[in-house]
Coordinates of N, CA, C and O in Angstrom, one line a residue:
X1424 N 0.8 -1.2 0.0 CA 0.0 0.0 0.0 C 0.9 1.2 0.0 O 1.8 1.4 0.8
X1425 N 0.6 2.1 -0.9 CA 1.4 3.4 -1.0 C 0.7 4.4 -0.1 O -0.5 4.6 -0.1
X1426 N 1.6 5.1 0.6 CA 1.1 6.3 1.4 C 1.8 7.5 1.0 O 3.0 7.5 0.7
X1427 N 1.0 8.6 0.9 CA 1.5 9.9 0.5 C 1.3 10.9 1.6 O 0.2 11.0 2.2
X1428 N 2.3 11.6 1.9 CA 2.2 12.6 3.0 C 2.7 14.0 2.5 O 3.9 14.1 2.1
X1429 N 1.8 14.9 2.5 CA 2.1 16.3 2.0 C 2.6 17.2 3.2 O 2.2 16.9 4.3
X1430 N 3.4 18.1 2.8 CA 3.8 19.2 3.8 C 4.1 20.4 3.0 O 4.2 20.4 1.8
X1431 N 4.2 21.5 3.8 CA 4.6 22.8 3.2 C 3.6 23.8 3.0 O 3.8 24.9 2.5
X1432 N 2.3 23.5 3.3 CA 1.3 24.5 3.1 C 1.4 25.5 4.2 O 2.2 25.4 5.2
X1433 N 0.6 26.5 4.1 CA 0.6 27.6 5.1 C -0.1 28.9 4.6 O -0.8 28.8 3.6
X1434 N 0.2 29.9 5.3 CA -0.4 31.2 5.0 C 0.7 32.1 4.4 O 1.8 32.2 4.9
X1435 N 0.4 32.7 3.3 CA 1.4 33.6 2.6 C 0.7 34.8 2.0 O -0.5 34.7 1.6
X1436 N 1.4 35.9 1.8 CA 0.8 37.0 1.2 C 0.8 36.9 -0.3 O 1.6 36.2 -0.9
X1437 N -0.2 37.6 -1.0 CA -0.2 37.5 -2.4 C 1.1 38.0 -3.0 O 1.8 38.9 -2.5
X1438 N 1.5 37.3 -4.0 CA 2.8 37.5 -4.6 C 4.0 36.7 -4.1 O 5.1 36.7 -4.6
X1439 N 3.7 36.0 -3.0 CA 4.7 35.2 -2.3 C 4.8 33.8 -2.9 O 4.1 33.5 -3.9
X1440 N 5.6 33.0 -2.3 CA 5.9 31.7 -2.8 C 5.8 30.6 -1.6 O 6.0 31.0 -0.5
X1441 N 5.5 29.4 -2.0 CA 5.5 28.3 -1.1 C 5.9 27.1 -1.9 O 5.7 27.0 -3.1
X1442 N 6.6 26.1 -1.2 CA 6.9 24.9 -1.9 C 6.3 23.7 -1.1 O 6.5 23.5 0.1
X1443 N 5.4 23.0 -1.8 CA 4.8 21.8 -1.2 C 5.6 20.6 -1.5 O 6.2 20.5 -2.6
X1444 N 5.7 19.7 -0.6 CA 6.4 18.4 -0.8 C 5.4 17.3 -0.5 O 4.5 17.4 0.3
X1445 N 5.7 16.2 -1.2 CA 4.9 15.0 -1.0 C 5.8 13.8 -1.0 O 6.4 13.5 -2.0
X1446 N 5.9 13.1 0.2 CA 6.8 12.0 0.3 C 5.9 10.7 0.2 O 4.9 10.6 0.8
X1447 N 6.4 9.8 -0.6 CA 5.7 8.5 -0.9 C 6.4 7.4 -0.3 O 7.6 7.3 -0.3
X1448 N 5.6 6.4 0.3 CA 6.2 5.2 0.7 C 6.1 4.2 -0.4 O 5.4 4.4 -1.4
X1449 N 6.8 3.1 -0.3 CA 6.7 2.1 -1.4 C 7.8 2.1 -2.4 O 8.5 3.1 -2.5
X1450 N 7.9 1.0 -3.2 CA 9.1 0.9 -4.1 C 8.7 1.2 -5.5 O 9.5 1.0 -6.4
X1451 N 7.5 1.7 -5.8 CA 7.1 1.9 -7.1 C 7.1 3.4 -7.5 O 6.6 3.8 -8.6
X1452 N 7.6 4.2 -6.6 CA 7.5 5.7 -6.8 C 8.1 6.1 -8.2 O 7.5 6.9 -8.9
X1453 N 9.3 5.6 -8.5 CA 10.0 6.1 -9.7 C 9.3 5.8 -11.0 O 9.6 6.4 -12.0
X1454 N 8.4 4.8 -10.9 CA 7.6 4.5 -12.1 C 6.2 5.1 -12.1 O 5.4 4.8 -13.0
X1455 N 5.9 5.8 -11.1 CA 4.5 6.3 -10.9 C 4.4 7.7 -11.4 O 5.3 8.6 -11.2
X1456 N 3.3 8.0 -12.1 CA 2.9 9.3 -12.4 C 2.4 10.0 -11.1 O 1.7 9.4 -10.4
X1457 N 2.9 11.2 -10.9 CA 2.4 11.9 -9.7 C 1.7 13.2 -10.1 O 2.1 13.8 -11.1
X1458 N 0.7 13.6 -9.4 CA -0.1 14.8 -9.7 C -0.4 15.6 -8.5 O -0.3 15.1 -7.3
X1459 N -0.6 16.9 -8.7 CA -1.1 17.8 -7.6 C -2.5 18.2 -8.1 O -2.7 18.6 -9.2
X1460 N -3.4 18.2 -7.1 CA -4.7 18.7 -7.3 C -5.0 19.7 -6.2 O -4.4 19.7 -5.2
X1461 N -6.1 20.4 -6.4 CA -6.5 21.3 -5.3 C -8.0 21.3 -5.2 O -8.7 21.0 -6.2
X1462 N -8.5 21.7 -4.1 CA -10.0 21.7 -3.9 C -10.4 22.9 -3.1 O -9.9 23.2 -2.0
X1463 N -11.3 23.6 -3.8 CA -11.9 24.8 -3.1 C -13.1 24.4 -2.4 O -13.8 23.4 -2.7
X1464 N -13.5 25.1 -1.3 CA -14.7 24.7 -0.5 C -15.9 24.6 -1.4 O -16.3 25.4 -2.2
X1465 N -16.6 23.4 -1.3 CA -17.8 23.2 -2.0 C -17.6 22.8 -3.5 O -18.6 22.7 -4.2
X1466 N -16.3 22.6 -3.9 CA -16.1 22.3 -5.3 C -15.4 21.0 -5.4 O -14.9 20.4 -4.5
X1467 N -15.4 20.5 -6.7 CA -14.7 19.2 -7.0 C -13.2 19.5 -7.0 O -12.7 20.6 -7.2
X1468 N -12.4 18.4 -6.8 CA -10.9 18.6 -6.9 C -10.6 18.9 -8.4 O -11.2 18.4 -9.3
X1469 N -9.6 19.9 -8.5 CA -9.2 20.2 -9.9 C -7.7 20.0 -10.0 O -6.9 20.1 -9.1
X1470 N -7.4 19.7 -11.3 CA -6.0 19.4 -11.6 C -5.1 20.7 -11.5 O -5.6 21.8 -11.9
X1471 N -3.9 20.5 -11.0 CA -3.0 21.5 -11.0 C -1.8 21.2 -11.9 O -1.4 22.0 -12.7
X1472 N -1.2 20.0 -11.6 CA 0.0 19.7 -12.4 C 0.3 18.2 -12.3 O -0.2 17.5 -11.3
X1473 N 0.9 17.6 -13.3 CA 1.3 16.2 -13.2 C 2.7 16.0 -13.8 O 3.2 16.8 -14.6
X1474 N 3.3 14.9 -13.4 CA 4.7 14.6 -13.9 C 4.8 13.1 -14.0 O 4.4 12.4 -13.1
X1475 N 5.4 12.7 -15.1 CA 5.6 11.2 -15.3 C 6.7 10.7 -14.4 O 7.5 11.5 -13.9
X1476 N 6.9 9.4 -14.4 CA 7.9 8.8 -13.5 C 9.3 9.3 -13.8 O 10.1 9.5 -12.8
X1477 N 9.6 9.4 -15.1 CA 11.0 9.9 -15.4 C 11.1 11.4 -15.6 O 12.1 11.9 -16.0
X1478 N 10.0 12.1 -15.3 CA 9.9 13.5 -15.4 C 10.0 14.0 -16.9 O 10.2 15.2 -17.2
X1479 N 9.7 13.1 -17.8 CA 9.8 13.5 -19.2 C 8.5 14.1 -19.7 O 8.5 14.7 -20.8
X1480 N 7.4 13.9 -19.0 CA 6.1 14.5 -19.4 C 5.5 15.2 -18.2 O 5.3 14.7 -17.2
X1481 N 5.4 16.5 -18.4 CA 4.9 17.4 -17.4 C 3.8 18.2 -17.9 O 3.8 18.7 -19.1
X1482 N 2.7 18.4 -17.2 CA 1.5 19.1 -17.6 C 1.1 20.1 -16.5 O 1.2 19.7 -15.3
X1483 N 0.5 21.2 -16.9 CA 0.0 22.2 -15.9 C -1.4 22.6 -16.3 O -1.7 22.7 -17.5
X1484 N -2.2 23.0 -15.3 CA -3.4 23.6 -15.6 C -3.1 25.0 -16.1 O -2.1 25.7 -15.7
X1485 N -4.0 25.6 -17.0 CA -3.7 26.9 -17.5 C -3.7 28.0 -16.4 O -2.9 28.9 -16.5
X1486 N -4.4 27.8 -15.3 CA -4.5 28.7 -14.3 C -3.2 28.9 -13.5 O -3.0 29.9 -12.8
X1487 N -2.3 27.9 -13.6 CA -1.0 27.9 -12.8 C 0.2 28.0 -13.7 O 1.3 28.1 -13.3
X1488 N 0.0 27.8 -15.0 CA 1.1 27.7 -16.0 C 1.9 29.0 -15.9 O 1.4 30.1 -15.9
X1489 N 3.3 28.9 -15.8 CA 4.1 30.0 -15.7 C 4.4 30.5 -14.3 O 5.3 31.3 -14.0
X1490 N 3.6 30.0 -13.3 CA 3.7 30.3 -11.9 C 4.2 29.2 -11.0 O 4.9 29.3 -10.1
X1491 N 3.6 28.0 -11.3 CA 3.9 26.8 -10.5 C 4.9 25.9 -11.3 O 4.8 25.8 -12.5
X1492 N 5.7 25.2 -10.5 CA 6.6 24.2 -11.1 C 6.5 22.9 -10.4 O 6.7 22.9 -9.1
X1493 N 6.2 21.8 -11.1 CA 6.2 20.5 -10.5 C 7.6 19.8 -10.8 O 8.1 19.9 -11.9
X1494 N 8.1 19.1 -9.8 CA 9.3 18.4 -10.0 C 9.3 17.1 -9.0 O 8.5 17.0 -8.2
X1495 N 10.3 16.3 -9.2 CA 10.4 15.1 -8.4 C 11.8 14.7 -8.2 O 12.7 15.0 -9.0
X1496 N 12.0 14.0 -7.1 CA 13.3 13.5 -6.8 C 13.1 12.0 -6.4 O 12.6 11.6 -5.3
X1497 N 13.3 11.1 -7.4 CA 13.0 9.7 -7.2 C 13.9 9.0 -6.2 O 13.5 8.1 -5.6
X1498 N 15.1 9.6 -5.9 CA 15.9 9.0 -4.9 C 15.4 9.3 -3.5 O 15.7 8.5 -2.6
X1499 N 14.5 10.3 -3.4 CA 13.9 10.7 -2.1 C 12.4 10.3 -2.1 O 11.8 10.7 -1.1
X1500 N 11.9 9.7 -3.1 CA 10.5 9.4 -3.2 C 9.6 10.6 -2.9 O 8.6 10.5 -2.2
X1501 N 10.0 11.7 -3.5 CA 9.3 13.0 -3.2 C 9.0 13.7 -4.5 O 9.8 13.8 -5.4
X1502 N 7.8 14.3 -4.5 CA 7.4 15.2 -5.6 C 7.1 16.5 -4.9 O 6.7 16.6 -3.8
X1503 N 7.5 17.6 -5.7 CA 7.4 19.0 -5.2 C 6.4 19.8 -6.1 O 6.2 19.5 -7.2
X1504 N 5.9 20.8 -5.4 CA 5.2 21.8 -6.2 C 5.6 23.2 -5.7 O 5.3 23.6 -4.6
X1505 N 6.4 23.8 -6.5 CA 6.9 25.2 -6.2 C 5.9 26.1 -6.8 O 5.6 26.2 -7.9
X1506 N 5.3 26.9 -5.8 CA 4.2 27.9 -6.2 C 4.7 29.3 -6.0 O 5.1 29.7 -4.9
X1507 N 4.8 30.0 -7.1 CA 5.3 31.4 -7.1 C 4.2 32.3 -7.5 O 3.2 31.9 -8.1
X1508 N 4.4 33.6 -7.2 CA 3.4 34.6 -7.6 C 2.0 34.2 -7.2 O 1.0 34.3 -8.0
X1509 N 1.9 33.8 -6.0 CA 0.6 33.3 -5.5 C -0.5 34.4 -5.4 O -0.2 35.5 -5.2
X1510 N -1.7 33.9 -5.7 CA -2.8 34.8 -5.7 C -3.9 34.3 -4.7 O -3.9 33.2 -4.4
X1511 N -4.7 35.2 -4.2 CA -5.8 34.8 -3.3 C -6.6 33.7 -3.9 O -7.1 32.8 -3.1
X1512 N -6.8 33.6 -5.2 CA -7.6 32.6 -5.8 C -6.9 31.2 -5.8 O -7.5 30.2 -6.2
X1513 N -5.7 31.2 -5.4 CA -5.0 29.9 -5.2 C -5.3 29.3 -3.9 O -4.8 28.1 -3.6
X1514 N -6.0 30.0 -3.0 CA -6.3 29.4 -1.7 C -7.1 28.2 -1.8 O -8.2 28.2 -2.5
X1515 N -6.7 27.1 -1.3 CA -7.3 25.8 -1.4 C -6.6 24.7 -0.6 O -5.5 25.0 -0.1
X1516 N -7.2 23.6 -0.5 CA -6.5 22.4 0.0 C -5.8 21.7 -1.2 O -6.4 21.4 -2.2
X1517 N -4.5 21.5 -1.0 CA -3.7 20.9 -2.1 C -3.4 19.4 -1.8 O -3.0 19.1 -0.6
X1518 N -3.6 18.6 -2.7 CA -3.4 17.1 -2.6 C -2.4 16.6 -3.6 O -2.4 17.0 -4.8
X1519 N -1.6 15.7 -3.1 CA -0.8 15.0 -4.1 C -1.4 13.6 -4.3 O -2.1 13.1 -3.5
X1520 N -1.2 13.1 -5.5 CA -1.8 11.8 -5.9 C -0.8 11.0 -6.8 O 0.0 11.6 -7.5
X1521 N -1.0 9.7 -6.8 CA -0.1 8.9 -7.6 C -0.9 7.8 -8.4 O -2.0 7.4 -8.0
X1522 N -0.4 7.4 -9.5 CA -1.0 6.4 -10.3 C 0.1 5.7 -11.2 O 1.1 6.3 -11.4
X1523 N -0.2 4.6 -11.7 CA 0.6 4.0 -12.7 C 0.2 4.5 -14.1 O -0.9 5.1 -14.2
X1524 N 1.0 4.3 -15.1 CA 0.6 4.7 -16.5 C 0.9 6.2 -16.7 O 1.6 6.8 -16.0
X1525 N 0.3 6.7 -17.8 CA 0.7 8.1 -18.3 C 0.0 9.1 -17.4 O -0.8 8.9 -16.6
X1526 N 0.5 10.4 -17.6 CA 0.0 11.5 -16.9 C -1.5 11.7 -17.2 O -1.9 11.3 -18.3
X1527 N -2.3 12.3 -16.3 CA -3.7 12.5 -16.5 C -4.1 13.7 -15.7 O -3.6 13.9 -14.6
X1528 N -5.1 14.4 -16.3 CA -5.6 15.6 -15.6 C -6.8 15.3 -14.8 O -7.3 16.1 -14.0
X1529 N -7.4 14.1 -15.0 CA -8.6 13.7 -14.2 C -8.2 13.1 -12.9 O -7.3 12.3 -12.8
X1530 N -8.9 13.4 -11.8 CA -8.6 12.8 -10.5 C -8.9 11.3 -10.4 O -8.1 10.6 -9.8
X1531 N -9.9 10.8 -11.2 CA -10.4 9.5 -10.9 C -9.3 8.4 -11.2 O -9.3 7.4 -10.5
X1532 N -8.4 8.5 -12.2 CA -7.4 7.5 -12.4 C -6.4 7.3 -11.3 O -5.6 6.4 -11.3
X1533 N -6.2 8.3 -10.5 CA -5.2 8.3 -9.4 C -5.6 7.4 -8.3 O -6.7 7.5 -7.7
X1534 N -4.8 6.4 -8.0 CA -5.1 5.4 -7.0 C -4.8 5.9 -5.5 O -5.4 5.4 -4.6
X1535 N -3.7 6.7 -5.4 CA -3.2 7.0 -4.1 C -3.3 8.5 -3.9 O -3.0 9.3 -4.8
X1536 N -3.7 8.9 -2.7 CA -4.0 10.3 -2.3 C -3.4 10.6 -1.0 O -3.5 9.8 0.0
X1537 N -2.8 11.8 -0.9 CA -2.4 12.3 0.4 C -3.6 12.9 1.2 O -4.7 12.9 0.7
X1538 N -3.3 13.3 2.4 CA -4.3 13.9 3.3 C -4.7 15.3 2.9 O -5.7 15.8 3.4
X1539 N -3.8 16.0 2.2 CA -4.1 17.4 1.8 C -3.3 18.3 2.7 O -3.1 18.0 3.9
X1540 N -3.0 19.5 2.2 CA -2.4 20.5 3.0 C -3.0 21.9 2.6 O -3.2 22.1 1.4
X1541 N -3.3 22.7 3.5 CA -4.0 23.9 3.3 C -3.0 25.0 2.8 O -2.0 25.2 3.5
X1542 N -3.4 25.7 1.8 CA -2.6 26.9 1.3 C -3.6 28.0 1.3 O -4.7 28.0 0.7
X1543 N -3.2 29.1 2.0 CA -4.0 30.3 2.2 C -3.2 31.5 1.7 O -2.1 31.7 2.2
X1544 N -3.7 32.2 0.7 CA -3.0 33.4 0.2 C -3.9 34.6 0.6 O -5.0 34.7 0.1
X1545 N -3.3 35.5 1.3 CA -4.0 36.7 1.8 C -3.7 37.8 0.8 O -2.6 37.9 0.2
X1546 N -4.7 38.7 0.6 CA -4.6 39.8 -0.3 C -4.0 41.0 0.4 O -3.8 41.1 1.6

């Protein structure tokens, strides 16, 4: 069973930066596609970014493109989300997720989910 643990959320002013981390247990991390999603109150989870096992395929939602960077360190079983130029509308609970196979923007194919970390951006 794979477990994912996020960290790095918090309160930041608009224009600031945060880096989220997600550490995975298990021996399949390096072959797993990893994704970051976020959820606003009362809304469905939405795609933020995804990265393939070898980091050769990276995708971003249009709303974060040019501001957020997803990366991974397979030696540390960790995926990161560097969030720059944060806006109040980025305020949400951020989740990391993992799956086998290619990258995907839909939440449903992801088998493993972290517990989420709150990101709050003040204006």
